[in-house]
Coordinates of C-alpha atoms and ligand atoms in Angstrom, one line a residue:
M1 CA 67.1 57.4 112.6
A2 CA 69.9 58.7 110.4
D3 CA 69.2 60.2 107.0
I4 CA 72.1 58.9 104.9
L5 CA 74.7 56.2 105.3
I6 CA 77.5 56.1 102.8
Q7 CA 79.1 52.7 102.9
G8 CA 82.5 51.3 101.8
V9 CA 84.0 54.6 100.6
S10 CA 87.6 55.9 100.6
V11 CA 87.4 58.8 103.0
L12 CA 89.7 61.8 102.6
T13 CA 88.9 63.8 105.7
M14 CA 91.3 66.8 105.1
E15 CA 91.7 66.8 108.9
G16 CA 95.4 67.9 108.7
S17 CA 97.0 64.7 107.4
E18 CA 97.0 62.9 104.1
D19 CA 95.6 59.8 105.8
I20 CA 92.7 58.1 104.0
I21 CA 90.2 55.7 105.6
E22 CA 90.3 53.1 102.8
N23 CA 87.0 51.4 103.4
G24 CA 84.9 53.8 105.5
D25 CA 81.4 54.7 106.4
I26 CA 79.8 58.2 106.8
L27 CA 76.6 58.7 108.7
I28 CA 74.6 61.9 108.1
K29 CA 71.8 63.1 110.4
G30 CA 69.9 66.2 109.3
D31 CA 72.5 68.7 108.1
R32 CA 75.5 67.2 109.9
I33 CA 78.0 64.4 109.9
A34 CA 76.8 62.2 112.8
A35 CA 79.6 59.6 112.6
L36 CA 82.5 58.5 110.5
G37 CA 84.8 55.5 110.7
P38 CA 85.8 52.1 109.2
Y39 CA 83.3 50.0 107.4
G40 CA 80.5 48.7 109.6
S41 CA 81.6 50.8 112.6
V42 CA 79.1 53.7 112.6
S43 CA 75.7 52.2 111.9
T44 CA 73.7 49.4 110.4
E45 CA 71.8 49.7 107.1
E46 CA 68.6 49.4 109.0
Q47 CA 69.4 52.5 111.0
A48 CA 69.5 54.9 108.0
K49 CA 66.7 56.0 105.7
R50 CA 69.0 56.0 102.7
V51 CA 72.1 53.9 102.0
I52 CA 74.6 55.0 99.3
D53 CA 77.1 52.4 98.0
G54 CA 80.4 54.2 98.2
S55 CA 82.6 51.4 96.7
G56 CA 84.9 52.7 94.0
K57 CA 84.5 56.2 95.2
I58 CA 86.3 58.8 97.2
A59 CA 84.4 60.9 99.8
M60 CA 85.9 64.3 100.5
P61 CA 84.8 67.8 101.6
G62 CA 83.1 69.7 98.8
F63 CA 85.3 72.4 97.1
V64 CA 85.1 75.9 98.4
N65 CA 85.4 78.5 95.7
C66 CA 86.6 81.6 97.6
H67 CA 86.2 84.2 94.8
T68 CA 83.8 84.5 92.0
H69 CA 81.3 86.8 90.2
A70 CA 78.6 84.2 89.6
A71 CA 76.4 85.9 87.1
M72 CA 79.4 86.6 84.9
T73 CA 78.7 83.2 83.3
M74 CA 76.6 85.4 81.1
L75 CA 79.8 87.0 79.8
R76 CA 81.8 83.8 79.3
S77 CA 83.9 84.0 76.1
Y78 CA 82.5 87.4 75.4
A79 CA 85.8 89.3 75.8
D80 CA 89.0 87.4 76.0
D81 CA 92.8 87.9 75.7
M82 CA 92.9 91.4 77.2
P83 CA 94.6 92.9 80.2
L84 CA 92.4 93.5 83.3
M85 CA 91.8 97.3 83.2
E86 CA 91.1 97.4 79.5
W87 CA 88.9 94.3 79.8
L88 CA 86.9 95.9 82.6
S89 CA 86.5 99.4 81.3
E90 CA 86.0 98.7 77.6
K91 CA 84.1 95.4 77.5
I92 CA 82.7 94.3 80.9
W93 CA 81.5 97.4 82.7
P94 CA 79.5 98.7 79.7
V95 CA 77.6 95.4 79.4
E96 CA 77.1 95.1 83.2
D97 CA 75.3 98.4 83.0
K98 CA 72.6 96.6 81.0
L99 CA 72.1 93.7 83.4
E100 CA 68.5 93.1 84.6
P101 CA 67.5 91.2 87.7
E102 CA 66.5 88.1 85.6
D103 CA 70.0 88.1 83.9
I104 CA 71.6 87.9 87.3
Y105 CA 69.2 85.1 88.4
W106 CA 69.7 82.9 85.4
G107 CA 73.4 83.7 85.2
T108 CA 73.8 82.7 88.8
M109 CA 71.7 79.6 88.3
L110 CA 74.1 78.6 85.4
C111 CA 77.0 79.2 87.8
C112 CA 75.4 77.1 90.5
L113 CA 74.7 74.3 88.0
E114 CA 78.3 74.3 86.8
M115 CA 79.6 74.4 90.3
I116 CA 77.5 71.5 91.5
K117 CA 78.6 69.4 88.5
S118 CA 82.2 70.1 89.3
G119 CA 82.0 69.4 93.1
T120 CA 81.9 72.9 94.6
T121 CA 79.6 73.1 97.6
T122 CA 80.4 76.7 98.8
F123 CA 81.3 79.8 97.0
A124 CA 82.1 83.5 97.8
D125 CA 80.5 85.9 95.4
M126 CA 80.8 89.7 94.8
Y127 CA 78.3 91.2 92.3
F128 CA 75.2 93.3 92.2
I129 CA 71.4 92.8 92.4
M130 CA 72.3 90.3 95.1
D131 CA 68.8 89.3 96.1
Q132 CA 68.6 87.4 92.7
V133 CA 72.0 85.7 93.6
A134 CA 70.5 84.7 96.9
L135 CA 67.4 83.3 95.3
A136 CA 69.5 81.2 93.0
V137 CA 71.6 80.0 95.9
E138 CA 68.5 79.1 97.8
K139 CA 67.0 77.2 94.9
S140 CA 70.3 75.3 94.0
G141 CA 70.9 74.2 97.6
L142 CA 74.5 75.5 97.6
R143 CA 76.2 77.4 100.5
A144 CA 77.5 80.9 99.8
C145 CA 79.1 84.0 101.2
L146 CA 77.6 86.9 99.2
S147 CA 78.6 90.5 99.0
R148 CA 77.2 93.5 97.1
G149 CA 80.2 94.8 95.0
L150 CA 80.7 98.4 95.9
I151 CA 82.3 100.8 93.5
G152 CA 83.0 103.9 95.6
N153 CA 84.1 106.3 92.9
G154 CA 81.0 106.2 90.7
P155 CA 77.5 107.7 90.8
N156 CA 75.9 104.7 92.7
A157 CA 78.4 104.6 95.6
G158 CA 75.9 105.6 98.3
L159 CA 73.1 103.6 96.9
A160 CA 75.2 100.4 96.6
L161 CA 76.2 100.7 100.2
E162 CA 72.5 101.0 101.2
E163 CA 71.8 97.9 99.1
N164 CA 74.6 96.0 100.9
I165 CA 73.0 96.9 104.2
N166 CA 69.5 95.9 103.2
F167 CA 70.8 92.7 101.6
F168 CA 72.5 91.9 104.9
K169 CA 69.3 92.5 106.9
E170 CA 67.3 90.4 104.5
W171 CA 69.6 87.5 103.7
N172 CA 72.3 87.0 106.3
D173 CA 71.8 83.5 107.7
G174 CA 69.2 83.0 104.9
A175 CA 68.4 79.9 102.9
G176 CA 68.3 77.8 106.1
G177 CA 71.6 79.3 107.3
R178 CA 73.5 78.6 104.1
I179 CA 73.9 82.2 103.1
K180 CA 76.3 84.6 104.9
V181 CA 76.4 88.2 103.8
M182 CA 79.6 90.2 103.6
F183 CA 80.4 93.8 102.4
G184 CA 82.1 94.0 99.0
P185 CA 84.3 97.1 98.5
H186 CA 85.5 96.3 95.0
A187 CA 89.1 97.4 95.1
P188 CA 91.5 100.1 96.4
Y189 CA 91.4 101.8 93.0
T190 CA 87.6 102.0 92.8
C191 CA 87.0 102.9 96.5
P192 CA 88.5 106.1 97.9
P193 CA 89.7 106.1 101.5
E194 CA 86.7 107.9 102.9
Y195 CA 84.4 105.5 101.2
L196 CA 86.4 102.5 102.5
K197 CA 86.1 104.0 106.0
Q198 CA 82.3 104.2 105.7
V199 CA 82.2 100.5 104.5
I200 CA 84.4 99.4 107.4
E201 CA 82.2 101.2 109.9
L202 CA 79.0 99.7 108.6
A203 CA 80.4 96.2 108.2
G204 CA 81.7 96.5 111.8
K205 CA 78.3 97.6 113.0
Y206 CA 76.6 94.5 111.4
G207 CA 79.4 92.1 112.3
A208 CA 80.1 91.3 108.7
G209 CA 83.3 90.5 106.9
L210 CA 84.7 92.3 103.8
H211 CA 85.4 90.9 100.4
I212 CA 87.8 92.9 98.2
H213 CA 90.1 92.7 95.2
V214 CA 93.7 93.5 96.3
A215 CA 97.0 93.9 94.4
E216 CA 95.8 92.1 91.3
T217 CA 98.0 93.9 88.7
K218 CA 101.2 95.9 88.5
S219 CA 99.2 98.9 87.2
E220 CA 97.1 98.8 90.4
V221 CA 100.3 98.9 92.5
E222 CA 101.6 101.9 90.5
Q223 CA 98.3 103.7 90.7
I224 CA 97.9 103.2 94.5
N225 CA 101.5 104.2 95.0
A226 CA 101.0 107.4 92.9
S227 CA 97.8 108.3 94.8
Y228 CA 98.7 107.3 98.4
G229 CA 102.5 106.6 98.5
R230 CA 101.8 103.0 99.7
T231 CA 101.4 99.5 98.3
P232 CA 97.7 98.4 98.0
V233 CA 98.1 96.3 101.1
G234 CA 99.9 99.1 103.0
H235 CA 97.2 101.5 102.0
L236 CA 94.3 99.3 103.0
D237 CA 96.1 98.7 106.4
S238 CA 96.4 102.4 106.9
V239 CA 92.7 103.0 106.4
G240 CA 91.9 100.3 109.0
L241 CA 90.4 97.7 106.6
F242 CA 92.2 94.7 108.3
E243 CA 90.6 95.4 111.6
L244 CA 87.7 93.4 110.3
P245 CA 87.8 89.8 108.9
V246 CA 88.9 90.3 105.2
L247 CA 88.7 88.0 102.2
A248 CA 91.4 89.5 99.8
A249 CA 91.1 88.2 96.3
H250 CA 94.2 87.9 94.1
C251 CA 97.1 89.4 96.1
V252 CA 99.5 88.9 93.2
H253 CA 101.9 91.8 93.6
L254 CA 103.1 91.8 97.2
D255 CA 106.3 92.7 98.9
N256 CA 107.6 91.1 102.1
A257 CA 106.0 93.9 104.3
D258 CA 102.6 93.3 102.6
I259 CA 102.9 89.5 103.4
E260 CA 103.7 90.4 107.0
I261 CA 100.7 92.7 107.3
L262 CA 98.4 90.0 105.8
A263 CA 99.8 87.4 108.2
R264 CA 99.6 89.6 111.3
N265 CA 96.0 90.6 110.6
N266 CA 94.7 87.0 109.7
V267 CA 93.7 88.2 106.3
G268 CA 92.3 85.3 104.1
V269 CA 93.6 85.3 100.6
A270 CA 91.6 84.0 97.6
H271 CA 94.2 82.9 95.1
C272 CA 92.9 82.8 91.5
P273 CA 95.6 81.3 89.4
E274 CA 93.7 80.8 86.1
S275 CA 92.2 84.3 86.0
N276 CA 95.6 85.7 86.9
M277 CA 97.2 83.7 84.1
K278 CA 94.6 84.5 81.5
L279 CA 94.6 88.3 82.2
A280 CA 98.4 88.0 82.4
S281 CA 98.2 89.7 85.8
G282 CA 101.0 87.6 87.2
A283 CA 101.7 84.8 89.7
A284 CA 100.8 85.3 93.4
P285 CA 103.5 84.4 95.9
V286 CA 101.5 81.6 97.4
A287 CA 104.5 79.6 98.7
G288 CA 105.7 82.7 100.5
L289 CA 102.2 83.5 101.9
L290 CA 101.8 80.0 103.2
E291 CA 105.2 80.0 104.7
A292 CA 104.4 83.3 106.5
G293 CA 101.3 81.7 107.9
V294 CA 98.7 83.4 105.7
C295 CA 95.6 81.3 105.0
V296 CA 95.3 80.9 101.3
G297 CA 92.1 79.6 99.7
L298 CA 91.3 79.1 96.0
G299 CA 89.0 80.9 93.7
T300 CA 88.1 80.8 90.0
D301 CA 87.1 84.5 89.7
G302 CA 84.2 85.0 87.2
A303 CA 83.6 82.8 84.2
A304 CA 84.4 85.7 82.0
S305 CA 88.1 85.7 83.0
N306 CA 88.7 82.0 83.6
N307 CA 86.6 80.8 81.6
N308 CA 85.1 78.0 83.8
L309 CA 84.3 77.4 87.4
D310 CA 86.1 74.1 87.8
M311 CA 87.9 73.8 91.1
L312 CA 89.7 70.5 90.2
E313 CA 91.3 72.4 87.3
E314 CA 92.0 75.4 89.4
M315 CA 93.9 73.2 92.0
R316 CA 96.0 71.7 89.3
S317 CA 96.8 75.2 87.9
A318 CA 97.6 76.5 91.3
A319 CA 100.2 73.8 91.9
M320 CA 101.7 74.1 88.4
L321 CA 101.9 77.9 88.5
Q322 CA 103.8 77.9 91.8
K323 CA 106.2 75.4 90.4
V324 CA 106.9 77.2 87.2
N325 CA 107.1 80.6 88.9
T326 CA 109.6 79.4 91.6
G327 CA 111.5 76.9 89.4
D328 CA 111.0 74.5 92.4
P329 CA 108.8 71.3 91.8
T330 CA 108.6 70.7 95.6
V331 CA 106.6 73.9 96.1
M332 CA 102.9 73.5 96.5
P333 CA 102.6 69.7 96.6
A334 CA 99.3 68.0 95.7
F335 CA 98.0 67.9 99.3
T336 CA 98.7 71.6 99.8
A337 CA 96.8 72.4 96.7
L338 CA 93.9 70.2 97.9
R339 CA 93.9 72.0 101.2
T340 CA 93.6 75.4 99.5
A341 CA 90.5 74.1 97.7
T342 CA 88.8 72.7 100.8
A343 CA 89.9 73.3 104.5
N344 CA 91.8 76.5 103.8
G345 CA 88.9 77.8 101.8
A346 CA 86.6 77.2 104.7
R347 CA 88.9 79.2 107.0
V348 CA 89.3 82.0 104.6
L349 CA 85.5 82.4 104.5
G350 CA 85.2 82.2 108.3
L351 CA 83.5 78.8 108.1
A352 CA 86.2 76.6 109.7
G353 CA 84.6 74.2 112.2
E354 CA 81.5 74.0 109.9
I355 CA 82.8 73.0 106.5
G356 CA 86.1 72.1 104.7
M357 CA 86.7 68.8 106.5
L358 CA 84.8 65.5 107.1
K359 CA 84.5 65.3 110.8
T360 CA 81.8 64.3 113.2
G361 CA 79.6 67.3 114.1
M362 CA 80.5 69.3 111.0
K363 CA 78.1 70.2 108.2
A364 CA 77.5 67.4 105.8
D365 CA 78.9 69.2 102.7
L366 CA 80.7 66.5 100.8
I367 CA 81.3 65.0 97.4
L368 CA 81.8 61.5 96.0
I369 CA 84.3 61.1 93.3
N370 CA 84.4 58.1 90.9
K371 CA 87.8 56.4 91.2
H372 CA 87.0 53.9 88.5
R373 CA 88.3 56.0 85.6
P374 CA 91.1 55.4 83.1
H375 CA 93.0 58.6 84.2
F376 CA 92.9 57.4 87.9
C377 CA 94.6 54.1 86.9
P378 CA 96.9 52.9 88.4
Q379 CA 96.2 54.1 91.9
H380 CA 99.6 54.8 93.4
N381 CA 98.6 57.9 95.1
L382 CA 95.0 59.0 95.4
I383 CA 95.7 62.6 96.3
A384 CA 98.2 63.1 93.4
N385 CA 95.7 61.4 91.1
L386 CA 92.9 63.8 92.2
V387 CA 95.0 67.0 91.9
Y388 CA 97.0 66.3 88.8
A389 CA 94.7 64.0 86.8
G390 CA 91.2 64.7 88.2
H391 CA 88.4 65.9 86.0
S392 CA 85.1 67.6 86.9
T393 CA 83.1 64.8 85.4
D394 CA 84.6 62.4 88.0
V395 CA 82.4 64.1 90.5
D396 CA 79.4 61.7 91.0
T397 CA 77.5 62.9 94.0
V398 CA 77.2 66.3 95.8
I399 CA 75.7 66.7 99.3
V400 CA 75.2 70.1 101.0
D401 CA 73.7 70.6 104.4
G402 CA 72.8 66.9 104.4
K403 CA 70.8 67.2 101.1
I404 CA 71.7 65.4 97.9
L405 CA 72.1 68.0 95.2
M406 CA 73.5 65.7 92.6
E407 CA 73.5 61.9 92.4
N408 CA 75.1 59.8 89.6
R409 CA 75.8 63.1 87.9
R410 CA 72.1 64.0 87.8
V411 CA 71.4 67.4 89.4
L412 CA 68.3 67.2 91.5
T413 CA 67.7 70.8 92.4
I414 CA 68.1 72.5 89.1
D415 CA 66.5 71.8 85.7
E416 CA 69.7 71.8 83.5
E417 CA 67.9 72.4 80.2
E418 CA 65.8 75.2 81.5
V419 CA 68.9 77.0 82.9
M420 CA 70.9 76.7 79.8
R421 CA 67.9 77.9 77.6
E422 CA 67.2 80.9 79.8
A423 CA 70.8 81.9 80.2
Q424 CA 71.3 81.7 76.4
I425 CA 68.3 83.9 75.7
R426 CA 69.5 86.6 78.1
A427 CA 73.1 86.4 77.0
D428 CA 71.9 87.0 73.4
R429 CA 70.0 90.0 74.5
L430 CA 73.0 91.4 76.4
V431 CA 75.7 91.0 73.9
G432 CA 74.0 89.8 70.7
Ligands
LIG501 C1 81.0 95.7 91.6 S1 80.7 94.0 91.5 C2 82.2 93.2 91.1 C3 82.9 93.8 89.9 O1 84.1 93.1 89.7 C4 84.4 93.0 88.4 N1 85.4 92.0 88.1 C5 85.4 90.8 87.6 N2 86.6 90.2 87.6 C6 87.4 91.1 88.1 C7 88.8 91.1 88.4 O2 89.6 90.1 88.1 N3 89.4 92.2 89.0 C8 88.6 93.3 89.3 N4 87.3 93.3 89.1 C9 86.7 92.3 88.5 C10 83.1 92.6 87.8 O3 83.0 92.7 86.4 C11 82.1 93.5 88.6 O4 82.0 94.8 87.9
ZN502 ZN1 87.1 89.2 90.9

């Protein structure tokens, strides 16, 4: 017997084309999509334990947030309107030194709550005290790729690397297979070449991918050029980083040779338009990256530089930023933006074939969006409505690994009031 039958829903599969099954059914068995097709074609109501009425709703893959620092929800609106390096060194890093395990747990729970409520089903995180992040992921029911952030030029460089290894041993494939562990060298300006080489060797030994900030600001490009005579991408290539699967966050300041290196090495890019705009870092050349065949996913970055984790908003910003930056409104159309937030995100995280599309045999990670909203009327174009007019509160139901995490906007795995109360107490202690 199947577990869930979603009936009479508009299905956006993201299987390559913009086609929509207008009146479709989705059958879920265990953690996977068992069948999908026109209304009445996949199962009878009697054959499913649970039937969900999908009328007036869109079913689509859950959003994949390819770059964040989950527990930085604790630092939301604590330090704003500053450039990256000043923001990090004067405001963020001093407070992060005071973070306790419970701060990380409740900060991550707050992140998971916000993500579920805005339709994200998978996220890629880089932070520290990662066992607490993993516990929050396990409790929330989300899927995540987690990496211990590694600052290689500080006093904890060696210890951090050991922690990443232990975290891998303990949590890779954890939470029922929903957690994948990566290694997280923070950036080329915080990780000297010898340290990067150590990280590469260890990640290679464990078969893990790497998650790193790359070419985020002009000052990073200048600094790396002054130290190594190369661009950040050229420098990382020269130390052998791209021999492993790499998730490169930001990639704002690239030249044509950098783009060619990223394409040739199948590097996945996590584009973070709102963080890049807020820190005035610049506009990543997404149109050029896509044209060169680089897979670009979408990320929010941490809630301290965004200041939310809303992927619907991020998609809209991504499309708008490309248009204003190139002066070409045809660049990054709505469906391309939607792909970065779903199918591309899955590929960038090495999870293509499992998530990012609605397809028989793939993981049942999907969301239902309420179409019956004033800002979705009239319904000329469902995809343009979603990308250019959608709002996080339109997300009605969230399913991950076949489990319902939110239904009718009620989160089932997390006590919302408890999480907000605990997060506020700890944020007050940290920066009060
Ligand atoms: C060592 S864990 C991750 C580390 O990254 C910091 N961080 C947050 N946002 C950014 C960003 O946009 N660029 C570079 N580093 C960032 C975060 O505060 C943690 O210290
Ligand atoms: Zn970041």
